[in-house]
Amino acid sequence: MRRTHLAVTAALLSTCLTLTACGGSDSAPEVTDASSLTELYEVAKKEGEILVYGPTEDLYAKVYEEFEAAYPGIKVKTTDIFGAELDSRLEGELVAGGFEADLLHIGVSDIERYATSDYLSSFRPVEADALEDAYRGKEDLWSVPSQHLYATVYNTKTLDEADVPDTWAELGDPGWKAKQGVSDPSISGATPQVLSAALEAGVVDEKWLDDYAGKVKPKVFPSVATALQAVTTGETQASLVAGYGTYMRQKAAGAPLGYAVMKDGGYMSDVAYGTLDSSPHPNAARLLVSWMFSEEGQKSVAEHIYEFGTMPGAPEPEGAEELGEFEPITYPGAERYEKDLELLGEKF
């Protein structure tokens, strides 16, 4: 399994990097124990920059611009990268002498793998004591400043709002036969995470999966994006899983889309930051993570990314009041997810 490979690789390379022959550096910046953003900035601005790896960092451009405006002299650099490519990049950097990036910004299912591989260093965000423990990783190896909502998107030209399902049971009704689309549930990503969370919460069961695959017979697409595109063009009436931010951007561009969160379960995906161990700019990285939990940071992710901040009293993104009341369901953990991913491979 990939996780085992990463863990073994990390352990071997960690030993190797302590040796001069492996190209390791004995001059890594000292990490401050500052207790305020102001104190942290005084140290961080000497480092001058931060490099963030993640799958959608391009979307965070305006958020990072606001951080740079708040803390002059620190530049946020990003690389959009994920999956096997990110695994290879990190392993290669370790072989070359150490991580080039400072932060990983990615979903919890992936951040857990990197934590297991000893890639991350412990850090408790500054001035974020009010953050609930549910949004802190094991041993503070990651933290979650925001969540992304995933629910069902539909075509408003082909489907009346009154006919849109509002429970998982209705989503699996055979009357939907050949009218829905879904990204491949057997390939790790947003869709199997949503279904695993629904299974864990008890809002669906194995019979629901059987009925959905065998009676609803959704058209299976290679990605969430292509499944959404099919709804936009009218090829399908609805897609089981779509991100709220993507929906809002498509709607603003004129796409005929509506968004429906099932009352008994809307998936809130944790979007985590993890600080890479012995990174080149550790204090600047910690400043960015801490700022994400500030009032300004929470407002920024809601406004620009349409994500839901995790700090108490965080502002909601545009349109959230129209979603109605729903029960949040969340990632069930690696062990449950891997088990359900195998099950979904059998069903689909």
Short mmCIF file of C-alpha atoms in Angstrom, two decimals:
data_model
loop_
_atom_site.label_atom_id
_atom_site.label_comp_id
_atom_site.label_asym_id
_atom_site.label_seq_id
_atom_site.Cartn_x
_atom_site.Cartn_y
_atom_site.Cartn_z
CA MET A 1 0.00 0.00 0.00
CA ARG A 2 1.13 3.57 -0.65
CA ARG A 3 1.00 4.54 2.98
CA THR A 4 3.42 1.81 3.97
CA HIS A 5 5.81 2.83 1.20
CA LEU A 6 5.75 6.45 2.33
CA ALA A 7 6.31 5.53 5.96
CA VAL A 8 9.30 3.30 5.19
CA THR A 9 10.77 5.84 2.81
CA ALA A 10 10.41 8.62 5.36
CA ALA A 11 12.03 6.58 8.11
CA LEU A 12 15.02 5.65 5.99
CA LEU A 13 15.49 9.14 4.64
CA SER A 14 15.14 10.71 8.07
CA THR A 15 18.14 8.68 9.20
CA CYS A 16 20.01 9.46 6.00
CA LEU A 17 19.46 13.19 6.29
CA THR A 18 21.34 13.36 9.54
CA LEU A 19 24.51 12.45 7.67
CA THR A 20 26.61 14.94 5.74
CA ALA A 21 26.94 12.51 2.88
CA CYS A 22 23.22 12.70 2.27
CA GLY A 23 23.33 16.42 1.67
CA GLY A 24 21.47 17.37 4.84
CA SER A 25 21.77 20.84 6.32
CA ASP A 26 22.72 21.60 9.90
CA SER A 27 21.61 25.24 9.58
CA ALA A 28 17.81 24.93 9.59
CA PRO A 29 16.09 28.09 10.89
CA GLU A 30 15.23 28.05 14.58
CA VAL A 31 11.51 27.86 15.29
CA THR A 32 10.28 30.60 17.61
CA ASP A 33 7.94 29.99 20.53
CA ALA A 34 6.15 33.31 19.97
CA SER A 35 2.75 33.53 21.63
CA SER A 36 1.26 36.30 19.46
CA LEU A 37 0.98 37.07 15.76
CA THR A 38 2.96 40.26 16.27
CA GLU A 39 5.87 38.42 17.89
CA LEU A 40 5.75 35.69 15.26
CA TYR A 41 5.83 38.26 12.45
CA GLU A 42 9.02 39.83 13.80
CA VAL A 43 10.79 36.52 13.33
CA ALA A 44 8.91 35.39 10.21
CA LYS A 45 9.66 38.50 8.13
CA LYS A 46 13.37 37.66 8.27
CA GLU A 47 12.58 34.51 6.27
CA GLY A 48 10.78 36.48 3.57
CA GLU A 49 8.69 33.81 1.88
CA ILE A 50 6.62 30.64 2.17
CA LEU A 51 6.11 27.80 -0.30
CA VAL A 52 2.79 25.93 -0.12
CA TYR A 53 1.99 22.64 -1.87
CA GLY A 54 -1.65 21.72 -2.44
CA PRO A 55 -4.23 20.70 -5.05
CA THR A 56 -6.07 24.04 -5.42
CA GLU A 57 -3.65 26.74 -4.33
CA ASP A 58 -4.48 28.84 -7.41
CA LEU A 59 -7.94 29.42 -5.92
CA TYR A 60 -6.37 30.85 -2.77
CA ALA A 61 -4.52 33.65 -4.61
CA LYS A 62 -6.70 36.43 -3.19
CA VAL A 63 -6.52 34.96 0.31
CA TYR A 64 -2.74 34.93 0.17
CA GLU A 65 -2.68 38.45 -1.24
CA GLU A 66 -4.56 39.62 1.84
CA PHE A 67 -2.07 37.83 4.07
CA GLU A 68 0.82 39.51 2.23
CA ALA A 69 -0.85 42.90 2.70
CA ALA A 70 -1.22 42.25 6.43
CA TYR A 71 2.41 41.14 6.74
CA PRO A 72 4.62 43.09 4.32
CA GLY A 73 7.88 41.45 3.39
CA ILE A 74 6.54 37.89 3.29
CA LYS A 75 5.68 36.41 -0.11
CA VAL A 76 3.45 33.35 -0.44
CA LYS A 77 4.53 31.07 -3.28
CA THR A 78 2.40 28.10 -4.29
CA THR A 79 2.51 24.96 -6.39
CA ASP A 80 -0.65 23.13 -7.41
CA ILE A 81 0.18 19.46 -6.89
CA PHE A 82 -1.46 16.39 -5.33
CA GLY A 83 -1.70 12.60 -5.38
CA ALA A 84 1.13 10.46 -6.69
CA GLU A 85 2.90 13.52 -8.11
CA LEU A 86 3.01 15.14 -4.66
CA ASP A 87 4.21 11.89 -3.08
CA SER A 88 7.06 11.69 -5.58
CA ARG A 89 7.96 15.36 -5.15
CA LEU A 90 8.23 15.07 -1.38
CA GLU A 91 10.25 11.86 -1.54
CA GLY A 92 12.57 13.40 -4.11
CA GLU A 93 13.14 16.50 -1.99
CA LEU A 94 14.06 14.36 0.98
CA VAL A 95 16.59 12.45 -1.11
CA ALA A 96 18.05 15.77 -2.30
CA GLY A 97 18.55 17.02 1.25
CA GLY A 98 15.22 18.22 2.67
CA PHE A 99 11.82 19.67 1.88
CA GLU A 100 11.70 22.72 -0.36
CA ALA A 101 8.13 23.50 0.64
CA ASP A 102 7.03 24.76 4.04
CA LEU A 103 3.37 23.79 4.11
CA LEU A 104 1.00 21.16 2.82
CA HIS A 105 -2.56 22.43 2.29
CA ILE A 106 -4.78 19.49 1.53
CA GLY A 107 -7.68 17.34 2.71
CA VAL A 108 -7.41 15.43 5.97
CA SER A 109 -7.40 12.01 4.26
CA ASP A 110 -4.08 12.95 2.66
CA ILE A 111 -2.62 14.95 5.53
CA GLU A 112 -3.07 11.88 7.74
CA ARG A 113 -0.88 9.86 5.37
CA TYR A 114 1.91 12.41 5.51
CA ALA A 115 1.66 12.63 9.29
CA THR A 116 1.96 8.84 9.50
CA SER A 117 5.10 9.12 7.35
CA ASP A 118 6.68 11.56 9.84
CA TYR A 119 6.73 14.35 7.27
CA LEU A 120 5.07 16.93 9.54
CA SER A 121 6.11 18.88 12.61
CA SER A 122 3.86 19.66 15.54
CA PHE A 123 2.47 23.19 15.71
CA ARG A 124 -0.43 24.75 17.59
CA PRO A 125 -1.61 27.89 15.78
CA VAL A 126 -0.97 31.14 17.65
CA GLU A 127 -3.97 33.07 19.00
CA ALA A 128 -6.35 30.22 18.12
CA ASP A 129 -7.06 28.82 21.58
CA ALA A 130 -10.82 28.91 20.90
CA LEU A 131 -10.48 26.34 18.12
CA GLU A 132 -12.30 23.10 18.91
CA ASP A 133 -10.18 19.97 19.30
CA ALA A 134 -12.07 18.39 16.39
CA TYR A 135 -10.15 20.71 14.07
CA ARG A 136 -6.72 19.87 15.49
CA GLY A 137 -4.79 16.88 14.22
CA LYS A 138 -3.17 14.20 16.31
CA GLU A 139 -0.32 15.71 18.32
CA ASP A 140 -1.06 19.03 16.60
CA LEU A 141 0.52 17.76 13.37
CA TRP A 142 -2.12 19.61 11.35
CA SER A 143 -4.94 22.08 11.88
CA VAL A 144 -8.15 22.87 10.01
CA PRO A 145 -9.04 26.56 9.48
CA SER A 146 -11.90 25.87 7.07
CA GLN A 147 -14.23 23.24 5.66
CA HIS A 148 -15.53 22.78 2.14
CA LEU A 149 -19.14 21.67 1.69
CA TYR A 150 -19.95 18.88 -0.77
CA ALA A 151 -23.54 18.17 -1.79
CA THR A 152 -25.75 17.59 -4.84
CA VAL A 153 -25.90 19.95 -7.80
CA TYR A 154 -28.73 19.99 -10.34
CA ASN A 155 -29.73 21.65 -13.62
CA THR A 156 -32.40 24.29 -13.00
CA LYS A 157 -33.64 24.08 -16.60
CA THR A 158 -34.40 20.37 -16.51
CA LEU A 159 -35.39 19.94 -12.87
CA ASP A 160 -37.87 21.95 -10.81
CA GLU A 161 -36.76 22.89 -7.32
CA ALA A 162 -39.82 21.18 -5.88
CA ASP A 163 -38.64 17.86 -7.35
CA VAL A 164 -35.14 18.06 -5.91
CA PRO A 165 -34.43 15.42 -3.23
CA ASP A 166 -33.69 16.61 0.29
CA THR A 167 -32.77 13.28 1.94
CA TRP A 168 -30.35 10.51 1.07
CA ALA A 169 -33.25 8.07 0.77
CA GLU A 170 -34.78 10.23 -1.96
CA LEU A 171 -31.43 10.47 -3.75
CA GLY A 172 -31.44 6.69 -4.03
CA ASP A 173 -35.00 6.39 -5.31
CA PRO A 174 -35.27 4.29 -8.51
CA GLY A 175 -37.28 7.14 -10.07
CA TRP A 176 -33.90 8.78 -10.67
CA LYS A 177 -32.87 5.98 -13.04
CA ALA A 178 -30.29 7.22 -15.58
CA LYS A 179 -30.85 10.86 -14.59
CA GLN A 180 -27.94 11.33 -12.20
CA GLY A 181 -24.20 11.46 -12.68
CA VAL A 182 -21.41 10.71 -10.25
CA SER A 183 -17.63 10.74 -10.30
CA ASP A 184 -16.22 7.22 -10.06
CA PRO A 185 -16.86 6.12 -6.43
CA SER A 186 -14.13 3.47 -6.67
CA ILE A 187 -11.36 6.06 -7.15
CA SER A 188 -10.18 7.88 -4.03
CA GLY A 189 -11.46 11.45 -3.92
CA ALA A 190 -14.41 13.57 -2.87
CA THR A 191 -17.17 11.16 -3.91
CA PRO A 192 -16.01 8.08 -1.96
CA GLN A 193 -15.25 10.33 1.01
CA VAL A 194 -18.82 11.65 0.94
CA LEU A 195 -20.23 8.13 0.69
CA SER A 196 -17.94 6.84 3.44
CA ALA A 197 -19.06 9.67 5.71
CA ALA A 198 -22.69 8.86 4.89
CA LEU A 199 -22.13 5.20 5.71
CA GLU A 200 -20.43 6.09 8.99
CA ALA A 201 -23.30 8.42 9.91
CA GLY A 202 -25.88 5.75 9.08
CA VAL A 203 -27.78 7.83 6.53
CA VAL A 204 -27.02 5.21 3.87
CA ASP A 205 -26.17 1.51 4.11
CA GLU A 206 -24.98 -1.25 1.83
CA LYS A 207 -28.51 -1.80 0.50
CA TRP A 208 -28.67 1.90 -0.46
CA LEU A 209 -25.42 1.45 -2.39
CA ASP A 210 -26.84 -1.62 -4.15
CA ASP A 211 -30.00 0.24 -5.11
CA TYR A 212 -28.09 3.31 -6.22
CA ALA A 213 -25.70 1.35 -8.41
CA GLY A 214 -28.27 -1.16 -9.70
CA LYS A 215 -31.53 0.80 -9.88
CA VAL A 216 -30.63 4.49 -10.10
CA LYS A 217 -27.79 3.55 -12.44
CA PRO A 218 -25.99 6.91 -12.38
CA LYS A 219 -23.69 7.74 -15.27
CA VAL A 220 -20.15 7.40 -13.95
CA PHE A 221 -17.64 10.12 -14.84
CA PRO A 222 -13.87 10.19 -14.30
CA SER A 223 -13.96 13.24 -11.99
CA VAL A 224 -16.22 15.54 -9.99
CA ALA A 225 -15.50 18.27 -12.55
CA THR A 226 -16.67 16.22 -15.54
CA ALA A 227 -19.76 15.07 -13.64
CA LEU A 228 -20.59 18.72 -12.94
CA GLN A 229 -20.01 19.67 -16.56
CA ALA A 230 -22.57 17.05 -17.61
CA VAL A 231 -25.16 18.72 -15.38
CA THR A 232 -24.35 22.15 -16.81
CA THR A 233 -24.87 20.94 -20.39
CA GLY A 234 -28.04 19.01 -19.54
CA GLU A 235 -26.53 15.58 -20.20
CA THR A 236 -27.64 14.64 -16.68
CA GLN A 237 -30.16 16.30 -14.38
CA ALA A 238 -28.02 16.12 -11.26
CA SER A 239 -24.64 15.07 -9.89
CA LEU A 240 -24.41 13.36 -6.52
CA VAL A 241 -21.32 15.28 -5.35
CA ALA A 242 -20.12 18.80 -6.14
CA GLY A 243 -18.15 21.35 -4.14
CA TYR A 244 -19.99 24.45 -2.96
CA GLY A 245 -17.20 26.77 -4.09
CA THR A 246 -17.14 25.31 -7.58
CA TYR A 247 -20.93 25.56 -7.78
CA MET A 248 -20.87 29.23 -6.74
CA ARG A 249 -18.21 30.10 -9.32
CA GLN A 250 -20.07 28.26 -12.08
CA LYS A 251 -23.36 29.88 -11.10
CA ALA A 252 -21.73 33.34 -11.15
CA ALA A 253 -20.56 32.57 -14.68
CA GLY A 254 -24.15 31.94 -15.74
CA ALA A 255 -24.44 28.15 -15.48
CA PRO A 256 -28.05 26.92 -14.89
CA LEU A 257 -27.30 25.28 -11.59
CA GLY A 258 -28.95 24.78 -8.22
CA TYR A 259 -27.49 23.25 -5.06
CA ALA A 260 -29.18 20.82 -2.69
CA VAL A 261 -27.80 19.70 0.67
CA MET A 262 -29.50 16.61 2.05
CA LYS A 263 -31.09 17.45 5.41
CA ASP A 264 -29.81 14.25 6.97
CA GLY A 265 -26.22 14.68 5.83
CA GLY A 266 -24.13 17.39 4.16
CA TYR A 267 -20.45 16.50 3.88
CA MET A 268 -18.08 19.04 5.44
CA SER A 269 -14.57 18.30 4.19
CA ASP A 270 -11.72 19.42 6.44
CA VAL A 271 -9.13 21.50 4.58
CA ALA A 272 -5.94 21.21 6.62
CA TYR A 273 -2.52 22.83 6.85
CA GLY A 274 0.47 20.79 7.92
CA THR A 275 3.92 22.28 8.49
CA LEU A 276 6.66 20.20 6.89
CA ASP A 277 9.44 19.13 9.22
CA SER A 278 12.68 21.17 9.01
CA SER A 279 11.27 23.38 6.27
CA PRO A 280 13.23 26.39 4.95
CA HIS A 281 10.83 29.03 6.31
CA PRO A 282 9.21 27.52 9.41
CA ASN A 283 8.25 30.73 11.19
CA ALA A 284 6.71 32.37 8.12
CA ALA A 285 4.76 29.16 7.53
CA ARG A 286 3.49 29.19 11.10
CA LEU A 287 2.48 32.82 10.73
CA LEU A 288 0.37 32.04 7.66
CA VAL A 289 -1.34 29.11 9.36
CA SER A 290 -2.05 31.17 12.47
CA TRP A 291 -3.42 34.06 10.40
CA MET A 292 -5.88 31.69 8.72
CA PHE A 293 -7.58 31.32 12.12
CA SER A 294 -7.74 35.07 12.71
CA GLU A 295 -10.87 37.13 12.09
CA GLU A 296 -9.34 38.41 8.84
CA GLY A 297 -8.31 34.95 7.66
CA GLN A 298 -11.70 33.41 8.40
CA LYS A 299 -13.43 36.23 6.53
CA SER A 300 -11.07 35.81 3.58
CA VAL A 301 -11.72 32.09 3.00
CA ALA A 302 -15.48 32.64 3.23
CA GLU A 303 -15.40 35.53 0.77
CA HIS A 304 -12.96 34.19 -1.81
CA ILE A 305 -13.17 30.38 -1.53
CA TYR A 306 -16.76 29.93 -0.28
CA GLU A 307 -15.48 27.80 2.59
CA PHE A 308 -16.82 27.62 6.13
CA GLY A 309 -14.41 28.81 8.81
CA THR A 310 -13.91 26.63 11.87
CA MET A 311 -13.39 29.33 14.49
CA PRO A 312 -16.39 30.21 16.69
CA GLY A 313 -18.44 32.97 15.08
CA ALA A 314 -16.69 32.69 11.70
CA PRO A 315 -18.62 34.37 8.87
CA GLU A 316 -20.42 32.09 6.43
CA PRO A 317 -19.83 32.25 2.67
CA GLU A 318 -22.24 33.94 0.31
CA GLY A 319 -25.47 32.02 -0.21
CA ALA A 320 -25.08 29.83 2.89
CA GLU A 321 -28.38 31.05 4.31
CA GLU A 322 -30.18 29.57 1.30
CA LEU A 323 -28.87 26.05 1.94
CA GLY A 324 -31.29 25.36 4.77
CA GLU A 325 -30.66 23.38 7.93
CA PHE A 326 -28.71 20.14 7.56
CA GLU A 327 -26.83 17.63 9.65
CA PRO A 328 -23.08 17.90 8.99
CA ILE A 329 -21.23 14.66 8.32
CA THR A 330 -17.44 14.46 8.27
CA TYR A 331 -14.50 12.31 7.21
CA PRO A 332 -14.68 9.05 9.21
CA GLY A 333 -10.94 8.43 9.47
CA ALA A 334 -8.43 6.49 7.40
CA GLU A 335 -9.33 2.99 8.60
CA ARG A 336 -13.05 3.36 7.85
CA TYR A 337 -12.41 5.19 4.58
CA GLU A 338 -10.08 2.53 3.20
CA LYS A 339 -12.57 -0.18 4.11
CA ASP A 340 -15.41 1.69 2.40
CA LEU A 341 -13.27 2.42 -0.65
CA GLU A 342 -12.88 -1.33 -1.17
CA LEU A 343 -16.64 -1.77 -0.75
CA LEU A 344 -17.35 0.94 -3.31
CA GLY A 345 -14.96 -0.73 -5.72
CA GLU A 346 -17.08 -3.86 -5.49
CA LYS A 347 -20.35 -1.96 -5.98
CA PHE A 348 -19.29 0.27 -8.84
#
